[in-house]
PDB file of C-alpha atoms in Angstrom:
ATOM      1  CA  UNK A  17     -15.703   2.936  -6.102  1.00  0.00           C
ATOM      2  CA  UNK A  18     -15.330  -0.426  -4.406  1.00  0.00           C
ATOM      3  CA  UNK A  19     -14.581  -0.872  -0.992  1.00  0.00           C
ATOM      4  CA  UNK A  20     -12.723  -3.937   1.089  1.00  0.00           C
ATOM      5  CA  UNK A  21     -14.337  -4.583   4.566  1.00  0.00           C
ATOM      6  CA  UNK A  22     -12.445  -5.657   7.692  1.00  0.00           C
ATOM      7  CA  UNK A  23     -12.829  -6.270  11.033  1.00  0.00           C
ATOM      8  CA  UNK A  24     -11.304  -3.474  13.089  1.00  0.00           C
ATOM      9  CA  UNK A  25      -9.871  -5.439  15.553  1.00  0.00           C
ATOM     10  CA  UNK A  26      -8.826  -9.614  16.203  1.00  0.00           C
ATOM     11  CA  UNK A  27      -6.652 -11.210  19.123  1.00  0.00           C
ATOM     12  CA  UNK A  28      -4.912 -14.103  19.546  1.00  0.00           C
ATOM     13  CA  UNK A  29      -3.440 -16.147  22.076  1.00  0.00           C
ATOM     14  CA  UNK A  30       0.158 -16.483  21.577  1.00  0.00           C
ATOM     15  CA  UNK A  31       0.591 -19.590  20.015  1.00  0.00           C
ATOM     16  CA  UNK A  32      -3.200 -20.118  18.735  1.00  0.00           C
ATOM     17  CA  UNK A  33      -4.122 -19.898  15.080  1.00  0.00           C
ATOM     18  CA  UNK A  34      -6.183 -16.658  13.778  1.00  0.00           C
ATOM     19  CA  UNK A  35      -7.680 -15.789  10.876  1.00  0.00           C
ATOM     20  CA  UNK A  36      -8.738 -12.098   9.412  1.00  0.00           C
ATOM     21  CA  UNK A  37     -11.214 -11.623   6.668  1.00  0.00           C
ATOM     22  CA  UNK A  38     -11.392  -8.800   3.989  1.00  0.00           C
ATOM     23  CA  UNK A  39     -14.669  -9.199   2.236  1.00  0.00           C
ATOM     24  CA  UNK A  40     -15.137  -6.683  -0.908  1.00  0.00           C
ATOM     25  CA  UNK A  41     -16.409  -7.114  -4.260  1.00  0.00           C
ATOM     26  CA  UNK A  42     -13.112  -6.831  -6.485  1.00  0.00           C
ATOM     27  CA  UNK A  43     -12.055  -9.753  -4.805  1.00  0.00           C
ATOM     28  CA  UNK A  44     -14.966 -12.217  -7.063  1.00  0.00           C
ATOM     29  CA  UNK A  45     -12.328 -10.824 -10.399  1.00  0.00           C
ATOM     30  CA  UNK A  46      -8.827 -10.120  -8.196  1.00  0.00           C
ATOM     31  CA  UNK A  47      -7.139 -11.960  -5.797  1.00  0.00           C
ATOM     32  CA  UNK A  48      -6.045  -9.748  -2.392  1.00  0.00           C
ATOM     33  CA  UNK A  49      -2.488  -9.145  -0.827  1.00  0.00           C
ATOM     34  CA  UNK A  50      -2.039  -9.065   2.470  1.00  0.00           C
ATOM     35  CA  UNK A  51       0.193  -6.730   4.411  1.00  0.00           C
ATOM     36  CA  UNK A  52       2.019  -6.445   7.789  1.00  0.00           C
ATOM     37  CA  UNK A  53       2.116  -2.529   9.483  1.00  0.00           C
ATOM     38  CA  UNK A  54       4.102  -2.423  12.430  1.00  0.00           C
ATOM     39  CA  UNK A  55       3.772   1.080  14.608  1.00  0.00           C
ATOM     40  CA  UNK A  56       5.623   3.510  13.171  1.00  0.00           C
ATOM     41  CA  UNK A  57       6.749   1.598  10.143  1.00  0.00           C
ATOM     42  CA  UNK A  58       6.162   0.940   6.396  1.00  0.00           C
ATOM     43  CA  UNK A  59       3.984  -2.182   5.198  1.00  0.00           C
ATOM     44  CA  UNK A  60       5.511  -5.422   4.390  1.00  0.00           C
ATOM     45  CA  UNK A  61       3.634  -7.457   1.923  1.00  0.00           C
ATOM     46  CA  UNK A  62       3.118 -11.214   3.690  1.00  0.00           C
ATOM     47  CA  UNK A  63       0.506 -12.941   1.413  1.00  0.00           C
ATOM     48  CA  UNK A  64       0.179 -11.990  -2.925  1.00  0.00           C
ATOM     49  CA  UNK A  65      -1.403 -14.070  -5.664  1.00  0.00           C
ATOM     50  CA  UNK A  66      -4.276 -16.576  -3.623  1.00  0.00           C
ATOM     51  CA  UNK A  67      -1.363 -17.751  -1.527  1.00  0.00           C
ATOM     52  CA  UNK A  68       1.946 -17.259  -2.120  1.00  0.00           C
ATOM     53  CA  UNK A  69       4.645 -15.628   0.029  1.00  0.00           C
ATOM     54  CA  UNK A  70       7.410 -13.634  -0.492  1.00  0.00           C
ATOM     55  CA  UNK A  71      11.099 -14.376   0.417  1.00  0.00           C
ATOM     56  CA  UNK A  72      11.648 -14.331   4.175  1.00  0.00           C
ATOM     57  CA  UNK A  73       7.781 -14.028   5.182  1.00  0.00           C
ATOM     58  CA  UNK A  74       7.519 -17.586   7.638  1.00  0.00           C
ATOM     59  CA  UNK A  75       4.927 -19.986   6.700  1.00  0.00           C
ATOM     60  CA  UNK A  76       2.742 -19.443   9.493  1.00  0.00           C
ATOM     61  CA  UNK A  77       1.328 -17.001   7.069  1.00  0.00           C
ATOM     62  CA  UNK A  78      -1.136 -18.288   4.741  1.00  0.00           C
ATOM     63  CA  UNK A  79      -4.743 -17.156   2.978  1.00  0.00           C
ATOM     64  CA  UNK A  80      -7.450 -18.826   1.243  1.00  0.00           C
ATOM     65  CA  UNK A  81     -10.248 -17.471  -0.753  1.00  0.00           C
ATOM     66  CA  UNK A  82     -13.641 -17.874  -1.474  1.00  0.00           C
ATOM     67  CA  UNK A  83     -16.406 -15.577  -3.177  1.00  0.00           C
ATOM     68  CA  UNK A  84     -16.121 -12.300  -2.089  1.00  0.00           C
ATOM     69  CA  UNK A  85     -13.997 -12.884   0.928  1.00  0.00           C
ATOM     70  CA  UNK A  86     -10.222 -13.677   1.195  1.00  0.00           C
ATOM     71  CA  UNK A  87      -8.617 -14.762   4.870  1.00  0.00           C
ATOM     72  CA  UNK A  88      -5.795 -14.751   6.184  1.00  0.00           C
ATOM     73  CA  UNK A  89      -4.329 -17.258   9.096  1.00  0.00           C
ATOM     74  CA  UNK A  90      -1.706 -16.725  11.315  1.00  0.00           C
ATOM     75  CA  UNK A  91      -0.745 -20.423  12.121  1.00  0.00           C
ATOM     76  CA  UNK A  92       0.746 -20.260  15.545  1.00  0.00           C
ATOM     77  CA  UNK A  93       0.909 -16.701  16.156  1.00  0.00           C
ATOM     78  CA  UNK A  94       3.929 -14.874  17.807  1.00  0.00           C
ATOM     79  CA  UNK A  95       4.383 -11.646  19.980  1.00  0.00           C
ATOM     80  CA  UNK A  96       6.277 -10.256  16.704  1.00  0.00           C
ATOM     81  CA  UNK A  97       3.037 -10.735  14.738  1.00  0.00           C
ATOM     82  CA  UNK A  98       1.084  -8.085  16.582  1.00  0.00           C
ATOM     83  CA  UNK A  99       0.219  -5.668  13.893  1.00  0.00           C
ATOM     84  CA  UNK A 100      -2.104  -3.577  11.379  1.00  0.00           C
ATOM     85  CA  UNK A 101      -2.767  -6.361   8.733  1.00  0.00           C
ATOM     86  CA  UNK A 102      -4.331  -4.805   5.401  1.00  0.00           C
ATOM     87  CA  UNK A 103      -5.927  -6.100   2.144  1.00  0.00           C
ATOM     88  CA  UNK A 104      -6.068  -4.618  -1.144  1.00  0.00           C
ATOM     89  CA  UNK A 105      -6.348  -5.872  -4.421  1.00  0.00           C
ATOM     90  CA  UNK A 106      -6.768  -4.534  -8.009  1.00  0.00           C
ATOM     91  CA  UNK A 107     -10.607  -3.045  -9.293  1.00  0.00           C
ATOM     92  CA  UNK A 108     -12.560  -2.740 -12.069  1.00  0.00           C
ATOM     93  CA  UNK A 109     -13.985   0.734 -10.869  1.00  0.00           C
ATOM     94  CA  UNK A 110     -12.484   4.191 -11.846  1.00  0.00           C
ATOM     95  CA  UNK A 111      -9.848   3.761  -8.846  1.00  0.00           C
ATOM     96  CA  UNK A 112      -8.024   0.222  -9.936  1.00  0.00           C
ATOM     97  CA  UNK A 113      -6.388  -0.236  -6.283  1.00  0.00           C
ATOM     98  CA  UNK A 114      -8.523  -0.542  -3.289  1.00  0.00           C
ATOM     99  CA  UNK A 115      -7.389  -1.431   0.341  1.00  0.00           C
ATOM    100  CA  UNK A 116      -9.016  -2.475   3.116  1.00  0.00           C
ATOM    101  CA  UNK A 117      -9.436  -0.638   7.120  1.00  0.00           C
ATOM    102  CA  UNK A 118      -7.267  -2.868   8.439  1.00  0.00           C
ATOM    103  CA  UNK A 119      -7.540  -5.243  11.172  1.00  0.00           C
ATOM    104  CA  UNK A 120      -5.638  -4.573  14.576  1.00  0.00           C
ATOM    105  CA  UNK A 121      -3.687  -7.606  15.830  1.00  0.00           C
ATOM    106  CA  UNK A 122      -3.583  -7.918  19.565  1.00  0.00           C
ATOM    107  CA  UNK A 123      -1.118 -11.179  20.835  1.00  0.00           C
ATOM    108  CA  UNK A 124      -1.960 -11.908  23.771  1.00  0.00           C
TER     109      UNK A 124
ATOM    110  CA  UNK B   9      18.450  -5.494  -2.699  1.00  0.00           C
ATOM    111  CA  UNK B  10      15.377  -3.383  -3.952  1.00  0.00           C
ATOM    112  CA  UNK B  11      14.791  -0.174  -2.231  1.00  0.00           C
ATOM    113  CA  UNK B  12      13.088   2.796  -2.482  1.00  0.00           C
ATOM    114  CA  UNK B  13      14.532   5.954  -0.254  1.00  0.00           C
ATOM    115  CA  UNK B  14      12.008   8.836   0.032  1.00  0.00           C
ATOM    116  CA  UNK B  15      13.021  12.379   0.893  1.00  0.00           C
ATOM    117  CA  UNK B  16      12.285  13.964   4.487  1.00  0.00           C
ATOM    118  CA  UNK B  17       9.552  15.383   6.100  1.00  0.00           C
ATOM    119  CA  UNK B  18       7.253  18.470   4.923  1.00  0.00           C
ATOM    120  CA  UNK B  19       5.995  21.471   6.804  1.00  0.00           C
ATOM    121  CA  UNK B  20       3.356  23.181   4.466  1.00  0.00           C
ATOM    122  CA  UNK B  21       0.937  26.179   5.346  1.00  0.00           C
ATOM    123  CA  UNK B  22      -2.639  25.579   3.376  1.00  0.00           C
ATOM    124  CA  UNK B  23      -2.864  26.180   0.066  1.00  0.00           C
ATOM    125  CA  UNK B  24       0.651  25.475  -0.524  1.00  0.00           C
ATOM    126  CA  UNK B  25       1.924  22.717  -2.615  1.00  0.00           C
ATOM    127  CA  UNK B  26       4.215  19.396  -1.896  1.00  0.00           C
ATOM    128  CA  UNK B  27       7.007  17.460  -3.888  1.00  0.00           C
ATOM    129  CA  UNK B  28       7.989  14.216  -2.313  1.00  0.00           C
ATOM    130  CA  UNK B  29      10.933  11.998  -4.112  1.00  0.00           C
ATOM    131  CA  UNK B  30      11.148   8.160  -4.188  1.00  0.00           C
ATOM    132  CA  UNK B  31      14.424   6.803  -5.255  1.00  0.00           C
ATOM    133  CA  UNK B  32      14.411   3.366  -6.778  1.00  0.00           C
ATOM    134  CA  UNK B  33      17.508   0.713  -6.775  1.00  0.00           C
ATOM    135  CA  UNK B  34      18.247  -2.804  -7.191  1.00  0.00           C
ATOM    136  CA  UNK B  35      16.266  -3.350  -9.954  1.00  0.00           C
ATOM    137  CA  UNK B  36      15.313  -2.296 -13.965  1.00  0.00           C
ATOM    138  CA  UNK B  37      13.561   1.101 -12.453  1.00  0.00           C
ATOM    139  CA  UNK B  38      11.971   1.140 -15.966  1.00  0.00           C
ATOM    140  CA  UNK B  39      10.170  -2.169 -15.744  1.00  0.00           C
ATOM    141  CA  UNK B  40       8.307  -1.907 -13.052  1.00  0.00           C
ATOM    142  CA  UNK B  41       5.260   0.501 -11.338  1.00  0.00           C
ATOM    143  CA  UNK B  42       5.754   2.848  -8.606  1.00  0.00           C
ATOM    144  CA  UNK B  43       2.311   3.174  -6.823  1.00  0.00           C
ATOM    145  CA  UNK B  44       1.933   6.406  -4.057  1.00  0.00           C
ATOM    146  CA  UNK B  45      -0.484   5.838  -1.108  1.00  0.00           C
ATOM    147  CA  UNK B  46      -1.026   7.966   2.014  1.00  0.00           C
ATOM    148  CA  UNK B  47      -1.921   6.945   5.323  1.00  0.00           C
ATOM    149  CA  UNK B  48      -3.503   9.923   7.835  1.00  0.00           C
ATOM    150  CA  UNK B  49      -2.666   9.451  11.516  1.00  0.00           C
ATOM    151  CA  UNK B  50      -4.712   6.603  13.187  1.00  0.00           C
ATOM    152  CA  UNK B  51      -5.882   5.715   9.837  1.00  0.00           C
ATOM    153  CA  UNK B  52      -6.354   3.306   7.114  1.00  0.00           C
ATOM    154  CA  UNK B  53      -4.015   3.011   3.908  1.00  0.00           C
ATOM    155  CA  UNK B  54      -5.298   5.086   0.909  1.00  0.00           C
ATOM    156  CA  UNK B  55      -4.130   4.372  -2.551  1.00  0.00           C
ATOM    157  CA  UNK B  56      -3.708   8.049  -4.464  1.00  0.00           C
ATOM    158  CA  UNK B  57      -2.141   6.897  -7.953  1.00  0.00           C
ATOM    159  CA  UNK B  58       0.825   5.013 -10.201  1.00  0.00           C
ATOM    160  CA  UNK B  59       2.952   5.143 -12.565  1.00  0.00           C
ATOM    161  CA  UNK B  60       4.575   2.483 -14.564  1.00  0.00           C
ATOM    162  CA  UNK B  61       8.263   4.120 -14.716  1.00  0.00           C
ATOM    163  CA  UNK B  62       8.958   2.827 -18.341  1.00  0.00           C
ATOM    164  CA  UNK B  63       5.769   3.872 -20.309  1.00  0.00           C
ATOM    165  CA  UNK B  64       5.020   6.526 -18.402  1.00  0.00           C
ATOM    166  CA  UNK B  65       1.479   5.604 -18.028  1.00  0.00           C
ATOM    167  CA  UNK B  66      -0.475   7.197 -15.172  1.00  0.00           C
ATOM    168  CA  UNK B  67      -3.968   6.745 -13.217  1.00  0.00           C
ATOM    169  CA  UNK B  68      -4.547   8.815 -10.481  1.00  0.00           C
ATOM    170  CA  UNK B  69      -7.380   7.984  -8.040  1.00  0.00           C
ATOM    171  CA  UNK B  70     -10.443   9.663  -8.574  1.00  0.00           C
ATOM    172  CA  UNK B  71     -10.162  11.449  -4.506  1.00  0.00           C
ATOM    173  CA  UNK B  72      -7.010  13.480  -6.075  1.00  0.00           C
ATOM    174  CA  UNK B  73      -7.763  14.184  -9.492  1.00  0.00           C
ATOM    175  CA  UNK B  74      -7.059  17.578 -10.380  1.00  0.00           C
ATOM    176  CA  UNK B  75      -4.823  18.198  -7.150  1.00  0.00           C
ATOM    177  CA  UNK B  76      -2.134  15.439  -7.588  1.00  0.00           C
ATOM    178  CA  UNK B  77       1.123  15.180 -10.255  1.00  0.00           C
ATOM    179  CA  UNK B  78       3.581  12.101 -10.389  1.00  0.00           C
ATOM    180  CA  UNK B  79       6.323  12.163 -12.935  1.00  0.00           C
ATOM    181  CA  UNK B  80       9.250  10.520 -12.734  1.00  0.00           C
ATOM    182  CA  UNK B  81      12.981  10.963 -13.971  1.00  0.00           C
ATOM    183  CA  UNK B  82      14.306   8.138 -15.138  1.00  0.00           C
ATOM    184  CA  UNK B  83      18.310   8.945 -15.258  1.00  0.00           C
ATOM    185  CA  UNK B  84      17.999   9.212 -11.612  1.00  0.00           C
ATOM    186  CA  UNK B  85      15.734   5.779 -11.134  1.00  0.00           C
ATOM    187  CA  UNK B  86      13.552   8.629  -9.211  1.00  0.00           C
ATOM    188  CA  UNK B  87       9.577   9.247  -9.022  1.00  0.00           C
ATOM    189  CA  UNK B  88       7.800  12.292  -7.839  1.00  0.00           C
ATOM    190  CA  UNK B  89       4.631  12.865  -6.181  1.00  0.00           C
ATOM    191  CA  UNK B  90       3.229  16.662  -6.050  1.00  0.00           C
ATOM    192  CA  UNK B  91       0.016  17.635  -4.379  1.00  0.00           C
ATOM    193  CA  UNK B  92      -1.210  21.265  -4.667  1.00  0.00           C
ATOM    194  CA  UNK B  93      -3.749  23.147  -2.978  1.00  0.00           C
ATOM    195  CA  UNK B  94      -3.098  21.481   0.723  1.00  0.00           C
ATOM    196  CA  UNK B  95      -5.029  21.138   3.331  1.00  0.00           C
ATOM    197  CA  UNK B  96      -5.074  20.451   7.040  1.00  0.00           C
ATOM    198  CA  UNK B  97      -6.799  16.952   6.243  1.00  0.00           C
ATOM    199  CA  UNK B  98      -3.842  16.090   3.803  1.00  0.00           C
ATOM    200  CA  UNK B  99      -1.770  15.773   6.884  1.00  0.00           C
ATOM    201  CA  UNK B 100      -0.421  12.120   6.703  1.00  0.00           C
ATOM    202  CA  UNK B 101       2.836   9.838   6.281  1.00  0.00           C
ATOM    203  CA  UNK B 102       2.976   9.263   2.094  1.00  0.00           C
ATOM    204  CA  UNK B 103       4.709   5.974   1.241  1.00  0.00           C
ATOM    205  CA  UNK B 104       5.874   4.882  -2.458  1.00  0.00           C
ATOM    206  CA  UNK B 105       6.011   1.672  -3.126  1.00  0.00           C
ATOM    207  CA  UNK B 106       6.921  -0.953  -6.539  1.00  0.00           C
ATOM    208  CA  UNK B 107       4.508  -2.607  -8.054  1.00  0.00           C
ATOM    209  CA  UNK B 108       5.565  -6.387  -7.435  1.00  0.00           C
ATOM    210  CA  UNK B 109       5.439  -7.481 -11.017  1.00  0.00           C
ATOM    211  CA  UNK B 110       6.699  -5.722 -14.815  1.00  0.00           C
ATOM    212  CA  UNK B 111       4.365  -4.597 -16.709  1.00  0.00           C
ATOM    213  CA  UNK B 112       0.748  -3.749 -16.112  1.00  0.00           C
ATOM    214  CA  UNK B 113       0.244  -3.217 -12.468  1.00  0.00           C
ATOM    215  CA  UNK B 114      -0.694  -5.910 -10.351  1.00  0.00           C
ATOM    216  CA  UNK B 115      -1.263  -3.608  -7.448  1.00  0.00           C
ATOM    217  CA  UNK B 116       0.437  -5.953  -5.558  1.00  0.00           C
ATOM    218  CA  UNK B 117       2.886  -3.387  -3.584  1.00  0.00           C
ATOM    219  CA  UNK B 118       6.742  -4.129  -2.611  1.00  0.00           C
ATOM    220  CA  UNK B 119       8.672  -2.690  -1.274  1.00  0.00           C
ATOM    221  CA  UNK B 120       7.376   0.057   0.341  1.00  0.00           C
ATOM    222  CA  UNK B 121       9.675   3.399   1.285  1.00  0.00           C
ATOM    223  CA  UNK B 122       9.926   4.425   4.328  1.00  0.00           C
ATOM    224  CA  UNK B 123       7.376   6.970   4.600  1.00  0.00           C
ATOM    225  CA  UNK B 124       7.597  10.814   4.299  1.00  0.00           C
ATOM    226  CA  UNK B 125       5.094  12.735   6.758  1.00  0.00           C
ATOM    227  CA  UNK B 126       3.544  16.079   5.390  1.00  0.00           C
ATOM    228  CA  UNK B 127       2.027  17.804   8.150  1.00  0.00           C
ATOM    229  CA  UNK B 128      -0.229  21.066   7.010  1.00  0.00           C
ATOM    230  CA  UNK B 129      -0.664  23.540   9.378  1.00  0.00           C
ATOM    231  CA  UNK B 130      -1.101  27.507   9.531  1.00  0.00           C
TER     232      UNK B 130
END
């Protein structure tokens, strides 16, 4: 089956831009979502379809794709967006949803 | 609002077997996927199956064919997740979650529940 590579680990400045990648090879057919894991909570999606955002996610949140490789960028990041940020999409394989390692968000 | 409630935590010995509930609302339970995927302690997310709640249409991933049931009952707006034959290494927080859109899944996942943690032990 296909996998989704991330880095393990990004930090930020508080109020700097950063971007995570997920590279994989469902993403040249499928576009990845992007979510938010707090410690000790459940995901919240933050980024679906290329680019879009669901209701109450701030726009600071964005992604762009290209290839193999989606990214996401934190525009301005806060204390509140240290996190686990994961990527999945669909796949053509025998197992049709994939995710990502994550990425640890450090805010410094 | 949309919500999915999951039922409380699991102590199983090996070999035994686990039914975890996930209770829809807000919504047309019937239009939409419910997707099941697992996260060990310290680990990454792993997707283990859905089912759309209307057609009843299933795909498990390949890591838990054999070992894993969903069904769902839809008078109650409820899904079900079994998995038999446990083992130590099965010992993780299981989330449900609704596929975003109706219809075939999108795998794009939300909401989530709140987690139930099965923890296997002798």
């Amino acid at each position: 089956s296909s996998e989704l590579t991330q880095e393990p680990a990004v930090s930020v400045a508080l109020g700097q831009t950063v971007t995570i990648t997920c590279q994989g090879d469902s993403l040249r057919t499928f576009y990845a979502s992007w979510y938010q894991q707090r410690p000790g909570q459940a995901p919240v999606l933050v980024i679906y379809n290329q680019n879009s955002r669901p209701s109450g996610i701030p726009d600071r949140f964005s992604a762009s794709n290209s290839g193999y490789t989606s990214s996401l960028t934190i525009t301005g990041a806060q204390a509140e967006d240290e996190a686990d940020y994961y990527c999945n999409s669909r796949d053509n394989t025998d197992n049709p949803v994939v995710f990502g390692g994550g990425t640890k968000l450090t805010v410094l | 609002q949309v919500q999915l409630v999951q039922s409380e935590a699991e102590v199983k010995k090996p070999g035994a077997s686990v039914k975890i509930s996930c209770r829809a609302s807000g919504y047309t339970f019937n239009k939409h996927a419910i997707h099941w995927v697992r996260q060990a302690p310290g680990q990454r997310l792993e997707w283990m199956g859905w089912m759309h709640a209307g057609s009843g249409n299933i795909k498990y991933s390949q890591s838990f064919q054999g070992r894993l049931t969903i069904t769902r009952d839809t008078a109650a707006s409820t899904v079900f997740m079994e998995l038999n034959t446990l083992r130590p290494e099965d010992t993780a927080v299981y989330f449900c979650a609704r596929d975003f859109y109706s219809g075939v899944p999108a795998a794009i996942l939300d909401p989530w529940g709140q987690g139930t943690p099965v923890i296997v032990s002798s």
